[in-house]
PDB file of C-alpha atoms in Angstrom:
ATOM      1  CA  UNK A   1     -18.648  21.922 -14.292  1.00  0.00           C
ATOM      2  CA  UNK A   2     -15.235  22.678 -15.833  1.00  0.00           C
ATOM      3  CA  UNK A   3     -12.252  23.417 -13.220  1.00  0.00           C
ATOM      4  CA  UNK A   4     -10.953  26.360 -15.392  1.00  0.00           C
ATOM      5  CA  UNK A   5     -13.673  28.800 -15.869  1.00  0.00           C
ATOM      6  CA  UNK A   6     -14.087  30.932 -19.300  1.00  0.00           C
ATOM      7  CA  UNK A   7     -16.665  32.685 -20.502  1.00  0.00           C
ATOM      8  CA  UNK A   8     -19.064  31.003 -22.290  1.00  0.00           C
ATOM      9  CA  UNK A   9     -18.749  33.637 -25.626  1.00  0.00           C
ATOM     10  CA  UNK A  10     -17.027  36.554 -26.966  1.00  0.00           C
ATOM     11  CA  UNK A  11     -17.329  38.546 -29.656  1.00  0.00           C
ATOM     12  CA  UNK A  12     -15.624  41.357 -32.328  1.00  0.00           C
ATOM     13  CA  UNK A  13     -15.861  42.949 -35.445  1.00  0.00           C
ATOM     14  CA  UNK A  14     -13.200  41.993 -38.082  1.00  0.00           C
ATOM     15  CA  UNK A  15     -10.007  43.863 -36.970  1.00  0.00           C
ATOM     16  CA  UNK A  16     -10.899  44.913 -33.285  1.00  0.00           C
ATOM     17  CA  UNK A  17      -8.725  43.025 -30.160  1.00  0.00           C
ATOM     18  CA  UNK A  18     -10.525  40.179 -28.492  1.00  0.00           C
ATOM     19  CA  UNK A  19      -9.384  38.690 -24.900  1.00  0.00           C
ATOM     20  CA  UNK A  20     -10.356  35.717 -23.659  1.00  0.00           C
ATOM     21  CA  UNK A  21      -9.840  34.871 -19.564  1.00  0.00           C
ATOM     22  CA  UNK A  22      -9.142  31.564 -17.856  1.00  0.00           C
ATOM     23  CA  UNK A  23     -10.142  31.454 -14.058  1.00  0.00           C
ATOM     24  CA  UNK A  24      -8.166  28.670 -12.400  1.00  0.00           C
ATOM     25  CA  UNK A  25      -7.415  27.954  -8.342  1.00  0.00           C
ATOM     26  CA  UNK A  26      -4.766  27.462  -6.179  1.00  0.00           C
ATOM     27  CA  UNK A  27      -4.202  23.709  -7.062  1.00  0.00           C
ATOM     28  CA  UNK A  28      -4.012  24.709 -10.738  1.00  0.00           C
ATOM     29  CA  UNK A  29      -2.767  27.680 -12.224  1.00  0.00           C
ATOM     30  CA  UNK A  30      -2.395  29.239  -8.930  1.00  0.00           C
ATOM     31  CA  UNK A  31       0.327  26.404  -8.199  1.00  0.00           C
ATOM     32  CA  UNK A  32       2.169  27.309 -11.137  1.00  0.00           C
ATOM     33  CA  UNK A  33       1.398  24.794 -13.429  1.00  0.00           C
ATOM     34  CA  UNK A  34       1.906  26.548 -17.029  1.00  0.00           C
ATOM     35  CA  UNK A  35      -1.588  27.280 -19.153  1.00  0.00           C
ATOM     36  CA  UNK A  36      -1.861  26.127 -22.915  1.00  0.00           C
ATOM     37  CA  UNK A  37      -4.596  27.330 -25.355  1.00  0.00           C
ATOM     38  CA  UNK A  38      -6.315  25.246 -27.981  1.00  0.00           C
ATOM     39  CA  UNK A  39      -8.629  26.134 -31.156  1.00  0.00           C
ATOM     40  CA  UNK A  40     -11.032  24.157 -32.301  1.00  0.00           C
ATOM     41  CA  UNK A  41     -12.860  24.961 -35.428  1.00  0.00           C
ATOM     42  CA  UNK A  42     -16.001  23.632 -36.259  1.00  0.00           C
ATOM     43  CA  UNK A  43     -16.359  19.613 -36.558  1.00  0.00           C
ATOM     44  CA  UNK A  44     -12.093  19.869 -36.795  1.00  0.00           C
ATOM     45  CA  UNK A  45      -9.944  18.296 -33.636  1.00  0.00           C
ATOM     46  CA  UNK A  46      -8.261  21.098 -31.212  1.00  0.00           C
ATOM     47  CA  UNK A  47      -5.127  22.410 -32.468  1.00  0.00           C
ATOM     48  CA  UNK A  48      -2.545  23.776 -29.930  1.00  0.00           C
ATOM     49  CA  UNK A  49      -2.784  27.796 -30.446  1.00  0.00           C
ATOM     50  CA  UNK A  50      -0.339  28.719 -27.238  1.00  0.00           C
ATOM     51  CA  UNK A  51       1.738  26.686 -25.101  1.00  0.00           C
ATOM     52  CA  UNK A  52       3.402  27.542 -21.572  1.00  0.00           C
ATOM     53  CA  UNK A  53       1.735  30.465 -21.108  1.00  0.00           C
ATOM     54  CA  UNK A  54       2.774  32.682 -23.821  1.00  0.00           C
ATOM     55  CA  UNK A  55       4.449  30.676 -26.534  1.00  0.00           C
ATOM     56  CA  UNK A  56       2.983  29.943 -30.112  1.00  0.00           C
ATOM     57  CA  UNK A  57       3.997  27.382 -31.782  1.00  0.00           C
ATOM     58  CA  UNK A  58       5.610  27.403 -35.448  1.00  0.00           C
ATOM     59  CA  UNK A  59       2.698  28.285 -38.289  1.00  0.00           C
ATOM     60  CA  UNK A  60       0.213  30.127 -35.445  1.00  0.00           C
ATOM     61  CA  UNK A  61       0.221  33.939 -36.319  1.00  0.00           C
ATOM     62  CA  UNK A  62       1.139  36.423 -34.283  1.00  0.00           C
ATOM     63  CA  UNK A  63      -2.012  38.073 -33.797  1.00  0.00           C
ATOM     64  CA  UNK A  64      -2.550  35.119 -30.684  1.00  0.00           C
ATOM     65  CA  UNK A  65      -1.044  36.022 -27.526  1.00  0.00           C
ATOM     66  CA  UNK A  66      -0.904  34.426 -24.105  1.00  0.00           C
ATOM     67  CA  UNK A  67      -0.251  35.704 -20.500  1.00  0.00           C
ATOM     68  CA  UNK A  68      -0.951  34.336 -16.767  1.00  0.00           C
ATOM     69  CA  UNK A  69      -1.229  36.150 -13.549  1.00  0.00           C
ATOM     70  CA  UNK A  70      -1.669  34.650 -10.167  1.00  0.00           C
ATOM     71  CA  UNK A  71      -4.561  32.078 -10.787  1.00  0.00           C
ATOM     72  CA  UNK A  72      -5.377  33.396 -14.249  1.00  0.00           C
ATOM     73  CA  UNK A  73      -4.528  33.373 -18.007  1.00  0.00           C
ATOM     74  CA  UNK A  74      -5.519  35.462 -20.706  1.00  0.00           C
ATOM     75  CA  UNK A  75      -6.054  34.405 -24.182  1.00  0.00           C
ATOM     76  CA  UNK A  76      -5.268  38.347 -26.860  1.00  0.00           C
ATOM     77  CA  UNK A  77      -6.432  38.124 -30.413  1.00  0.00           C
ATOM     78  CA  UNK A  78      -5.624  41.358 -32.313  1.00  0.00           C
ATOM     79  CA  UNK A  79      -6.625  42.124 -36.159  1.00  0.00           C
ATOM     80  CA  UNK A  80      -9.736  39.789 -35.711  1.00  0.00           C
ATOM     81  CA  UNK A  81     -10.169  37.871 -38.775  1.00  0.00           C
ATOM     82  CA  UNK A  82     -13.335  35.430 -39.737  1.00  0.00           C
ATOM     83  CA  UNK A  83     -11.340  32.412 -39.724  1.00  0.00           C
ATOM     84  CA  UNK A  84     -10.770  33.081 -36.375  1.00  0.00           C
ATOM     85  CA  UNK A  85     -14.293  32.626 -35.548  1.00  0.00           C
ATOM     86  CA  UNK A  86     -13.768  29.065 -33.267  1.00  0.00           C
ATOM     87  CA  UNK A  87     -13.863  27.961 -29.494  1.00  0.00           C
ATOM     88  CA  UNK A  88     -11.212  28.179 -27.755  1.00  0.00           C
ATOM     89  CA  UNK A  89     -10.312  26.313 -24.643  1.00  0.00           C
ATOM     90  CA  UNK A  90      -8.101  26.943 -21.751  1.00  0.00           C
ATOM     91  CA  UNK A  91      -5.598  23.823 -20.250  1.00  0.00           C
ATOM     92  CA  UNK A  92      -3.618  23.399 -17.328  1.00  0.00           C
ATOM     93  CA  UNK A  93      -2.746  20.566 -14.628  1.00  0.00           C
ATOM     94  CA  UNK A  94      -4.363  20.342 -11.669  1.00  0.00           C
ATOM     95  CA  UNK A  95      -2.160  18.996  -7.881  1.00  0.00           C
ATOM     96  CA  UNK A  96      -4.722  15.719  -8.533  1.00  0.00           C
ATOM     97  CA  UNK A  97      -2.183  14.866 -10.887  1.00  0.00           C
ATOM     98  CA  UNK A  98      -4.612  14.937 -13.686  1.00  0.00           C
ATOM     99  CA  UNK A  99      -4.949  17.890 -17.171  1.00  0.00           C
ATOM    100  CA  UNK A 100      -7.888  20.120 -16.839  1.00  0.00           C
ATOM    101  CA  UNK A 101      -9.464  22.059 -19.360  1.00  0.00           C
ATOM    102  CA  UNK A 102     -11.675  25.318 -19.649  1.00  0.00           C
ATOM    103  CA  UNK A 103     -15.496  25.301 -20.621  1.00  0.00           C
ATOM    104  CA  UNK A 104     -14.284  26.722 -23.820  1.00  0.00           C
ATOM    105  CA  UNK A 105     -15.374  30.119 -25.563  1.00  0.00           C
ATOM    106  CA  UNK A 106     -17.118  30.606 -28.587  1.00  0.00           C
ATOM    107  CA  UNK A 107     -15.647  33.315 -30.240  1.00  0.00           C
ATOM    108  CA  UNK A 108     -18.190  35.300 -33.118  1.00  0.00           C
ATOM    109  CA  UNK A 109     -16.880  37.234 -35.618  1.00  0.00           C
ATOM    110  CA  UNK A 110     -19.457  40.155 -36.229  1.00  0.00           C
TER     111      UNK A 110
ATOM    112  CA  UNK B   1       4.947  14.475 -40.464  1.00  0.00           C
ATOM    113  CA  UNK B   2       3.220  13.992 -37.145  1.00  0.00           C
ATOM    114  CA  UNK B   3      -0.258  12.222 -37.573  1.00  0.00           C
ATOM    115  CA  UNK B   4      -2.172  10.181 -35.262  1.00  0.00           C
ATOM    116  CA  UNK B   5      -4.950   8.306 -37.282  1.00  0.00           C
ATOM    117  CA  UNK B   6      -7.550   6.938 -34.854  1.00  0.00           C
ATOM    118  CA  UNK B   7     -10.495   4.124 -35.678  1.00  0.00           C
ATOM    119  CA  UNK B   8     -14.026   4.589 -36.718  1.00  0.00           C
ATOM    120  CA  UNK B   9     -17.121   5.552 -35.809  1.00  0.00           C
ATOM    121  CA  UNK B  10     -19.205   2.720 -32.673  1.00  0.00           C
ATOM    122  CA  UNK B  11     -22.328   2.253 -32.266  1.00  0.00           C
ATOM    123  CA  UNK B  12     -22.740   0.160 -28.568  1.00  0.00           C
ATOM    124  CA  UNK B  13     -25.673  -0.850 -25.988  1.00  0.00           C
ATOM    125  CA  UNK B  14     -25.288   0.291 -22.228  1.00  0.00           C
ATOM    126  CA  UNK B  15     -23.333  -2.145 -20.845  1.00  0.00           C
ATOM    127  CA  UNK B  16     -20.713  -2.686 -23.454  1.00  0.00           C
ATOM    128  CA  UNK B  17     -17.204  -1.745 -23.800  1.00  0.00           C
ATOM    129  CA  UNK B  18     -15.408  -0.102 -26.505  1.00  0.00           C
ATOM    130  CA  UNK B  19     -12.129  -0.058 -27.519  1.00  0.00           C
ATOM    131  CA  UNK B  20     -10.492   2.808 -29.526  1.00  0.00           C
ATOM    132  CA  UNK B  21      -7.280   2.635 -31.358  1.00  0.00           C
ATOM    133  CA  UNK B  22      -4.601   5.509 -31.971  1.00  0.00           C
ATOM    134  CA  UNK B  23      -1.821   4.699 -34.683  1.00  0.00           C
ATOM    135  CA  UNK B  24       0.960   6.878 -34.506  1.00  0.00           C
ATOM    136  CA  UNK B  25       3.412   7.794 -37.123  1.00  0.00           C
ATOM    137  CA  UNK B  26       6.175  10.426 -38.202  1.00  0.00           C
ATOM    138  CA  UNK B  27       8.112  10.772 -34.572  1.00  0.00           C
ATOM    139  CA  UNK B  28       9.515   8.339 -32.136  1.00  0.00           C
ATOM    140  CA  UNK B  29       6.655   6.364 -30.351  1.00  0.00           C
ATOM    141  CA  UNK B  30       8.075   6.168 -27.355  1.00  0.00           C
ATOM    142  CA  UNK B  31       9.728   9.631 -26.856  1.00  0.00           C
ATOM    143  CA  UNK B  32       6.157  11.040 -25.831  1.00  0.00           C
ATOM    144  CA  UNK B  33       3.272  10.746 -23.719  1.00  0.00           C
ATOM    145  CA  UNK B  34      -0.137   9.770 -25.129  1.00  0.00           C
ATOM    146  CA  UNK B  35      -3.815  11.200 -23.662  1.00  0.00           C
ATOM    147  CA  UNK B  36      -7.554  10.313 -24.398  1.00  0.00           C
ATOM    148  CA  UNK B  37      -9.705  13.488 -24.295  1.00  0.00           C
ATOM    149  CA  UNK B  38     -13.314  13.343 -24.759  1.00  0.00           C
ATOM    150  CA  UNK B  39     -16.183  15.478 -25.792  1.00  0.00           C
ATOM    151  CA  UNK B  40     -19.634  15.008 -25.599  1.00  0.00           C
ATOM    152  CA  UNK B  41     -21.729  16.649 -28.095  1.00  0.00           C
ATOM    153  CA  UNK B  42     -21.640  20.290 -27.996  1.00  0.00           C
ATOM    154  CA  UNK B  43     -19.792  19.934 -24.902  1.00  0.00           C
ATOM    155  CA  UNK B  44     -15.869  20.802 -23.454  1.00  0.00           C
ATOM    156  CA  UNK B  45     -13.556  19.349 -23.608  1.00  0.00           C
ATOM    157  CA  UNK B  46     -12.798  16.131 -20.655  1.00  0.00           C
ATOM    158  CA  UNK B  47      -9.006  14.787 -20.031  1.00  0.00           C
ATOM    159  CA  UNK B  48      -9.549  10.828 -19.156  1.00  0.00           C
ATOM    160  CA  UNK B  49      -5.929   9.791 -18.690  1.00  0.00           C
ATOM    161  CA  UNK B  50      -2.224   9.320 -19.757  1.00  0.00           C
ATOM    162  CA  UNK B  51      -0.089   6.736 -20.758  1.00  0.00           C
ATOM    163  CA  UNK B  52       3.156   6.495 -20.911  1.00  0.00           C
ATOM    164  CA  UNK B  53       4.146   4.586 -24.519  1.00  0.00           C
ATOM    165  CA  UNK B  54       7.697   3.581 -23.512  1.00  0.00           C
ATOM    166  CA  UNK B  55       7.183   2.073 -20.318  1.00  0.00           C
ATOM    167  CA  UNK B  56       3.384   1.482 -20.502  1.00  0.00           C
ATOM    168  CA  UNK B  57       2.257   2.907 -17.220  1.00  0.00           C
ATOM    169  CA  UNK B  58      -0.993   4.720 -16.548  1.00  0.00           C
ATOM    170  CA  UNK B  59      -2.769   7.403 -15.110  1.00  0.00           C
ATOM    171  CA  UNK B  60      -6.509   7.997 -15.117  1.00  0.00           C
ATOM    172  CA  UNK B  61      -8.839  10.543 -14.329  1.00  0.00           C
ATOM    173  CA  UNK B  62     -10.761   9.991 -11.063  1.00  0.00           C
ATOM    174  CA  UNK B  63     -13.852   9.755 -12.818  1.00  0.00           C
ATOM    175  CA  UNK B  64     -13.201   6.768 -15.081  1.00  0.00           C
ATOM    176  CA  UNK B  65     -10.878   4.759 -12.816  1.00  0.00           C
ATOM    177  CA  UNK B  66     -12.204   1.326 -12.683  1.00  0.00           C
ATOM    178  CA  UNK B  67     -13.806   1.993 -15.888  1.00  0.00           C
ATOM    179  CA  UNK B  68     -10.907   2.898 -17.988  1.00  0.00           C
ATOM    180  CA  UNK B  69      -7.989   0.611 -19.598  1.00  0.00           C
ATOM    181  CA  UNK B  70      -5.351   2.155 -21.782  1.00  0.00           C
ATOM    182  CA  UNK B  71      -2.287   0.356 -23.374  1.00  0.00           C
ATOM    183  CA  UNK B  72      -0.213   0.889 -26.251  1.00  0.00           C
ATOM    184  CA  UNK B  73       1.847  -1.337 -28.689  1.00  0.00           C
ATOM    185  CA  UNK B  74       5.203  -0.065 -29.405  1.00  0.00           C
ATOM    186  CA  UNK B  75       5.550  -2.646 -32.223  1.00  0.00           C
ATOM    187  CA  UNK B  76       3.117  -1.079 -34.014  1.00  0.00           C
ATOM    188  CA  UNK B  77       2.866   2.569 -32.847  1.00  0.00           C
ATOM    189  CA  UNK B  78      -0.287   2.765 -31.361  1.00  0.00           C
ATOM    190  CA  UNK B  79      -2.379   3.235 -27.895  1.00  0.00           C
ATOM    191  CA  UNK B  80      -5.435   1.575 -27.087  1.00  0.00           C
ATOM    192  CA  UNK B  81      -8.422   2.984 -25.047  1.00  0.00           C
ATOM    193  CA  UNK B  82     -11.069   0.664 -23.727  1.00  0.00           C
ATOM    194  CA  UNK B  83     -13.883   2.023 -22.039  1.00  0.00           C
ATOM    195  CA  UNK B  84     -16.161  -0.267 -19.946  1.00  0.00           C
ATOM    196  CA  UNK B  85     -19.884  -0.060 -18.315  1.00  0.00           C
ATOM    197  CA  UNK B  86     -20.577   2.395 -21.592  1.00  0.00           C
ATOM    198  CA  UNK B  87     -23.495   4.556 -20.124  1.00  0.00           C
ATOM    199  CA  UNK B  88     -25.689   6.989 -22.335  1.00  0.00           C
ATOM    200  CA  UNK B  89     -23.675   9.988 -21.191  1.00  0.00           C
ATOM    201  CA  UNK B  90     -20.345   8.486 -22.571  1.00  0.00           C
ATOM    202  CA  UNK B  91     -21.564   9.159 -26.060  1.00  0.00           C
ATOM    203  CA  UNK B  92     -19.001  11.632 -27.484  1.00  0.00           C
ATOM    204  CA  UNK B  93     -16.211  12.127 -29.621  1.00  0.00           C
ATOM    205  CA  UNK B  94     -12.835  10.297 -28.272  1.00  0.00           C
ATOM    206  CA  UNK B  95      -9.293  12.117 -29.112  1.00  0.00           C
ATOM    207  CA  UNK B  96      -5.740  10.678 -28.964  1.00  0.00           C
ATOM    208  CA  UNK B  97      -3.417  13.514 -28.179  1.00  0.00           C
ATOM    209  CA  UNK B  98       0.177  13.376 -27.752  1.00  0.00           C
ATOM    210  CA  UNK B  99       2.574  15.157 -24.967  1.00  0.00           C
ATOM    211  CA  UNK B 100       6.205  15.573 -24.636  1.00  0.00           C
ATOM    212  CA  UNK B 101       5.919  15.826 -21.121  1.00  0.00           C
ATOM    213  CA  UNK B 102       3.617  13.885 -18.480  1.00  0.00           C
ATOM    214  CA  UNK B 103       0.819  16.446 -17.410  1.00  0.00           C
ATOM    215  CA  UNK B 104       2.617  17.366 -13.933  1.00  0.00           C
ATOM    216  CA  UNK B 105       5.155  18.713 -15.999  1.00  0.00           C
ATOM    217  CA  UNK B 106       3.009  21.249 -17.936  1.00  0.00           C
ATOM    218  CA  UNK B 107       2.370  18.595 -20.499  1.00  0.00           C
ATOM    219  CA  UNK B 108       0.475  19.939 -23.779  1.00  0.00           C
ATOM    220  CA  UNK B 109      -0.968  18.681 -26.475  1.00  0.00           C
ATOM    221  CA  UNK B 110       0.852  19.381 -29.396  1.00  0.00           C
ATOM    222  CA  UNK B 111      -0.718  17.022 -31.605  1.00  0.00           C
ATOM    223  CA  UNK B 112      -4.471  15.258 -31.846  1.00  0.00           C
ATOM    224  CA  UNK B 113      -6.010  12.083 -33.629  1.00  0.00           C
ATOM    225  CA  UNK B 114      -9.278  13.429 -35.975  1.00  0.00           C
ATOM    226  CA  UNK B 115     -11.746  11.781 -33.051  1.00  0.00           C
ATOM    227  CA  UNK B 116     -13.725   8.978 -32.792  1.00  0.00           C
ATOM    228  CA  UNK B 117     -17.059   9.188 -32.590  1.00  0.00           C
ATOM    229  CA  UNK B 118     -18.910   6.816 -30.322  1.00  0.00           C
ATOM    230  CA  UNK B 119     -22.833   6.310 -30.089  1.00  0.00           C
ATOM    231  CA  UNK B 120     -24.300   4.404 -26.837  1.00  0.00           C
ATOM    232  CA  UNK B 121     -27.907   3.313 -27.526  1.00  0.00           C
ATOM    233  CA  UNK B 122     -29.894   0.579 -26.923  1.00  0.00           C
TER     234      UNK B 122
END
């Protein structure tokens, strides 16, 4: 039992807009701890996709957004692409004094 | 270049410990944070703690306090995680991952070891 909750999967045709959501609480993201975002493509290590809740950093395209409202965050992917066919996962810090991560979503390129 | 090159693959018996080591390289050791994140197969991803790699000090997840040890070597860039009491369910792949900031300042993790993968089975 993950203390972000994301939806399991996703999915989009090459080209369409994706989102992806990130349910948090009041001693998370509600508390205003920042959210990051991380892809992980098969059998690879996460790589950071979005930091502070809307910042990519150097060599990630564009296409990835991020945003965060109340005790939410939103993952955008626009101009789907195969290679973008990963999980992603959701990250934030928690008032326990501890990181916490999403369940991840397995995003399927049609 | 940033890497953080982690040790191989263990195979251990409930009951055991196992230690893990994370050599860093390309930035200055103890200008960041370092984390162990685990993941069970075809699981999520699970944050078990922090240390600090200038002054050493710790911070664990609830779940593995008691359980966990984590140290680093500054002469020799690298963090240690030892695991203890290794229980089917701790199977998984083990990640370093580095942070500028600790994690209550909106620490990320801007950079990961390639995993270690460890086995528990009798």
């Amino acid at each position: 039992q993950s203390v972000l909750t994301q939806p399991p999967s996703v999915s989009g045709a090459p080209g369409q807009r994706v989102t992806i959501s990130c349910t948090g609480s009041s001693s998370n993201i509600g508390a205003g701890y920042d959210v990051h975002w991380y892809q992980q493509l098969p059998e690879t290590a996460p790589k950071l996709l979005i930091y502070a809740n809307n910042n990519r950093p150097s060599g990630v395209p564009d296409r990835f957004s991020g945003s965060k409202s109340g005790t939410s965050a939103s993952l955008a992917i626009t101009g789907l692409q195969a290679e973008d066919e990963a999980d992603y996962y959701c990250q934030s810090s928690d008032s326990s004094l501890s990181a916490v991560f999403g369940g991840g979503t397995k995003l399927t390129v049609l | 270049q940033v890497q953080l090159v982690q040790s191989g693959a263990e195979v251990k018996k409930p009951g055991a410990s196992v230690k893990i080591s994370c050599k860093a390289s390309g930035y200055i050791f103890t200008s960041y944070y370092m984390h162990w994140v685990r993941q069970a197969p075809g699981q999520g991803l699970e944050w078990m703690g922090i240390i600090n790699s200038s002054g050493g000090t710790t911070s664990y997840a609830q779940k593995f306090q008691g359980r966990v040890t984590m140290t680093r070597d500054t002469s020799t860039s690298t963090v240690h995680m030892e695991l203890s009491n290794l229980r089917y369910e701790d199977t998984a792949v083990y990640y370093c991952a580095r942070s500028r900031f600790h994690v209550t300042a909106d620490g990320n993790f801007d950079y990961w070891g390639q995993g270690t993968l460890v086995t528990v089975s009798s």
